[in-house]
PDB file of C-alpha atoms in Angstrom:
ATOM      1  CA  MET A   1      -5.835  11.197  25.092  1.00  0.00           C
ATOM      2  CA  ALA A   2      -7.911  11.706  28.109  1.00  0.00           C
ATOM      3  CA  LEU A   3     -10.345   8.831  29.256  1.00  0.00           C
ATOM      4  CA  PRO A   4     -13.943   9.292  29.739  1.00  0.00           C
ATOM      5  CA  PRO A   5     -15.032   9.776  33.217  1.00  0.00           C
ATOM      6  CA  LEU A   6     -16.243   6.240  34.935  1.00  0.00           C
ATOM      7  CA  THR A   7     -20.205   6.090  35.510  1.00  0.00           C
ATOM      8  CA  PRO A   8     -21.517   5.922  38.936  1.00  0.00           C
ATOM      9  CA  GLU A   9     -21.741   2.078  38.618  1.00  0.00           C
ATOM     10  CA  GLN A  10     -18.299   1.869  37.411  1.00  0.00           C
ATOM     11  CA  ARG A  11     -16.919   3.865  40.503  1.00  0.00           C
ATOM     12  CA  ARG A  12     -19.176   1.841  42.920  1.00  0.00           C
ATOM     13  CA  ALA A  13     -18.014  -1.181  41.107  1.00  0.00           C
ATOM     14  CA  ALA A  14     -14.410  -0.226  41.630  1.00  0.00           C
ATOM     15  CA  LEU A  15     -14.886   0.826  45.637  1.00  0.00           C
ATOM     16  CA  ASP A  16     -16.377  -2.570  46.170  1.00  0.00           C
ATOM     17  CA  LYS A  17     -13.420  -4.640  44.226  1.00  0.00           C
ATOM     18  CA  ALA A  18     -10.667  -2.128  46.135  1.00  0.00           C
ATOM     19  CA  ALA A  19     -12.561  -2.751  49.669  1.00  0.00           C
ATOM     20  CA  ALA A  20     -13.147  -6.898  49.038  1.00  0.00           C
ATOM     21  CA  ALA A  21      -9.026  -7.054  47.997  1.00  0.00           C
ATOM     22  CA  ARG A  22      -8.644  -4.812  51.561  1.00  0.00           C
ATOM     23  CA  LYS A  23     -10.778  -7.347  53.310  1.00  0.00           C
ATOM     24  CA  GLU A  24      -8.945 -10.175  51.664  1.00  0.00           C
ATOM     25  CA  ARG A  25      -5.611  -9.332  52.590  1.00  0.00           C
ATOM     26  CA  ALA A  26      -6.276  -8.462  56.141  1.00  0.00           C
ATOM     27  CA  GLU A  27      -7.540 -11.698  56.910  1.00  0.00           C
ATOM     28  CA  VAL A  28      -4.197 -12.898  55.284  1.00  0.00           C
ATOM     29  CA  LYS A  29      -2.522 -10.827  57.482  1.00  0.00           C
ATOM     30  CA  ASP A  30      -4.744 -12.039  60.334  1.00  0.00           C
ATOM     31  CA  ALA A  31      -4.239 -15.999  59.596  1.00  0.00           C
ATOM     32  CA  LEU A  32      -0.516 -15.460  59.434  1.00  0.00           C
ATOM     33  CA  LYS A  33      -0.395 -13.671  62.736  1.00  0.00           C
ATOM     34  CA  HIS A  34      -2.230 -16.589  64.246  1.00  0.00           C
ATOM     35  CA  GLY A  35      -0.447 -19.588  62.703  1.00  0.00           C
ATOM     36  CA  LYS A  36      -3.767 -20.330  60.622  1.00  0.00           C
ATOM     37  CA  LEU A  37      -1.153 -19.677  57.447  1.00  0.00           C
ATOM     38  CA  SER A  38       1.948 -20.788  56.478  1.00  0.00           C
ATOM     39  CA  LEU A  39       4.584 -18.207  54.530  1.00  0.00           C
ATOM     40  CA  ARG A  40       5.076 -20.886  52.135  1.00  0.00           C
ATOM     41  CA  GLU A  41       1.018 -20.971  51.742  1.00  0.00           C
ATOM     42  CA  VAL A  42       0.858 -17.065  51.020  1.00  0.00           C
ATOM     43  CA  LEU A  43       3.641 -17.039  48.856  1.00  0.00           C
ATOM     44  CA  ALA A  44       1.806 -19.788  46.447  1.00  0.00           C
ATOM     45  CA  SER A  45      -1.488 -18.161  46.701  1.00  0.00           C
ATOM     46  CA  ASP A  46      -3.032 -17.642  43.336  1.00  0.00           C
ATOM     47  CA  SER A  47      -5.182 -14.545  44.497  1.00  0.00           C
ATOM     48  CA  GLU A  48      -4.571 -11.195  42.961  1.00  0.00           C
ATOM     49  CA  ALA A  49      -4.975  -9.465  46.160  1.00  0.00           C
ATOM     50  CA  VAL A  50      -2.794 -11.510  48.015  1.00  0.00           C
ATOM     51  CA  ARG A  51      -0.366 -11.023  44.966  1.00  0.00           C
ATOM     52  CA  LYS A  52      -0.168  -7.385  45.160  1.00  0.00           C
ATOM     53  CA  MET A  53       0.190  -7.281  48.848  1.00  0.00           C
ATOM     54  CA  THR A  54       3.764  -5.697  49.745  1.00  0.00           C
ATOM     55  CA  VAL A  55       6.747  -8.260  51.135  1.00  0.00           C
ATOM     56  CA  HIS A  56       6.965  -5.405  53.767  1.00  0.00           C
ATOM     57  CA  ALA A  57       3.504  -5.756  54.869  1.00  0.00           C
ATOM     58  CA  LEU A  58       3.789  -9.330  54.874  1.00  0.00           C
ATOM     59  CA  LEU A  59       6.818 -10.176  56.865  1.00  0.00           C
ATOM     60  CA  ALA A  60       5.388  -7.559  59.558  1.00  0.00           C
ATOM     61  CA  SER A  61       2.209  -9.567  59.987  1.00  0.00           C
ATOM     62  CA  LEU A  62       4.335 -12.596  60.976  1.00  0.00           C
ATOM     63  CA  PRO A  63       4.417 -13.230  64.729  1.00  0.00           C
ATOM     64  CA  ASP A  64       7.451 -11.657  66.529  1.00  0.00           C
ATOM     65  CA  ILE A  65       8.317  -9.655  63.468  1.00  0.00           C
ATOM     66  CA  GLY A  66       6.705  -5.911  63.394  1.00  0.00           C
ATOM     67  CA  LYS A  67       7.614  -3.264  61.054  1.00  0.00           C
ATOM     68  CA  VAL A  68      11.197  -2.274  62.268  1.00  0.00           C
ATOM     69  CA  ARG A  69      12.162  -6.149  62.310  1.00  0.00           C
ATOM     70  CA  ALA A  70      10.636  -6.330  58.531  1.00  0.00           C
ATOM     71  CA  GLN A  71      12.083  -3.590  57.590  1.00  0.00           C
ATOM     72  CA  LYS A  72      15.676  -4.610  58.690  1.00  0.00           C
ATOM     73  CA  ILE A  73      14.769  -8.134  56.723  1.00  0.00           C
ATOM     74  CA  ILE A  74      13.895  -7.021  53.558  1.00  0.00           C
ATOM     75  CA  THR A  75      17.170  -4.692  53.642  1.00  0.00           C
ATOM     76  CA  GLU A  76      19.273  -7.695  54.451  1.00  0.00           C
ATOM     77  CA  LEU A  77      18.040 -10.065  51.773  1.00  0.00           C
ATOM     78  CA  GLY A  78      18.085  -6.933  49.298  1.00  0.00           C
ATOM     79  CA  ILE A  79      14.749  -6.699  48.419  1.00  0.00           C
ATOM     80  CA  SER A  80      12.895  -3.158  47.269  1.00  0.00           C
ATOM     81  CA  ASP A  81      10.982  -1.175  49.879  1.00  0.00           C
ATOM     82  CA  SER A  82       7.740  -1.476  47.640  1.00  0.00           C
ATOM     83  CA  ARG A  83       8.426  -5.308  46.464  1.00  0.00           C
ATOM     84  CA  ARG A  84       4.911  -6.982  45.929  1.00  0.00           C
ATOM     85  CA  ILE A  85       4.932 -10.440  46.139  1.00  0.00           C
ATOM     86  CA  GLN A  86       4.134 -10.951  42.592  1.00  0.00           C
ATOM     87  CA  GLY A  87       7.254  -9.215  42.141  1.00  0.00           C
ATOM     88  CA  LEU A  88       9.522 -11.885  44.185  1.00  0.00           C
ATOM     89  CA  GLY A  89      12.161 -13.418  42.039  1.00  0.00           C
ATOM     90  CA  PHE A  90      12.603 -17.081  42.620  1.00  0.00           C
ATOM     91  CA  ARG A  91      15.844 -16.594  45.099  1.00  0.00           C
ATOM     92  CA  GLN A  92      14.157 -13.945  46.907  1.00  0.00           C
ATOM     93  CA  ARG A  93      11.117 -16.082  47.633  1.00  0.00           C
ATOM     94  CA  GLU A  94      13.577 -19.531  48.825  1.00  0.00           C
ATOM     95  CA  HIS A  95      15.802 -16.748  50.766  1.00  0.00           C
ATOM     96  CA  LEU A  96      12.123 -15.665  52.900  1.00  0.00           C
ATOM     97  CA  LEU A  97      11.476 -19.439  53.304  1.00  0.00           C
ATOM     98  CA  THR A  98      14.505 -20.477  54.702  1.00  0.00           C
ATOM     99  CA  ARG A  99      14.712 -17.555  57.043  1.00  0.00           C
ATOM    100  CA  PHE A 100      11.490 -18.453  58.269  1.00  0.00           C
ATOM    101  CA  SER A 101      11.197 -21.881  58.135  1.00  0.00           C
ATOM    102  CA  PRO A 102      10.797 -23.713  60.684  1.00  0.00           C
ATOM    103  CA  GLN A 103      14.118 -24.848  63.092  1.00  0.00           C
ATOM    104  CA  GLY A 104      14.436 -27.987  63.641  1.00  0.00           C
TER     105      GLY A 104
END
């Protein structure tokens, strides 16, 4: 059974929600890059927009980690390329936090 088409108001609301989510994810990635947020804080976030961010995008936004290193890290840790933050298991989260915890 096909769904009825969206009304213009529903379409506008969906587009606005998507734009807000993209903006929030961009702000989080920028805050990570500049050290205003920690990886632990992002992984603990209750925000739907943040939880739907891919792990690859999250890692690539860390300081001194680019797309290539992010890919290498998720491969080493056995995390799927398409895995989102909300889909990480407890051990995967712990491995990420251990890997990126400050040395000291």
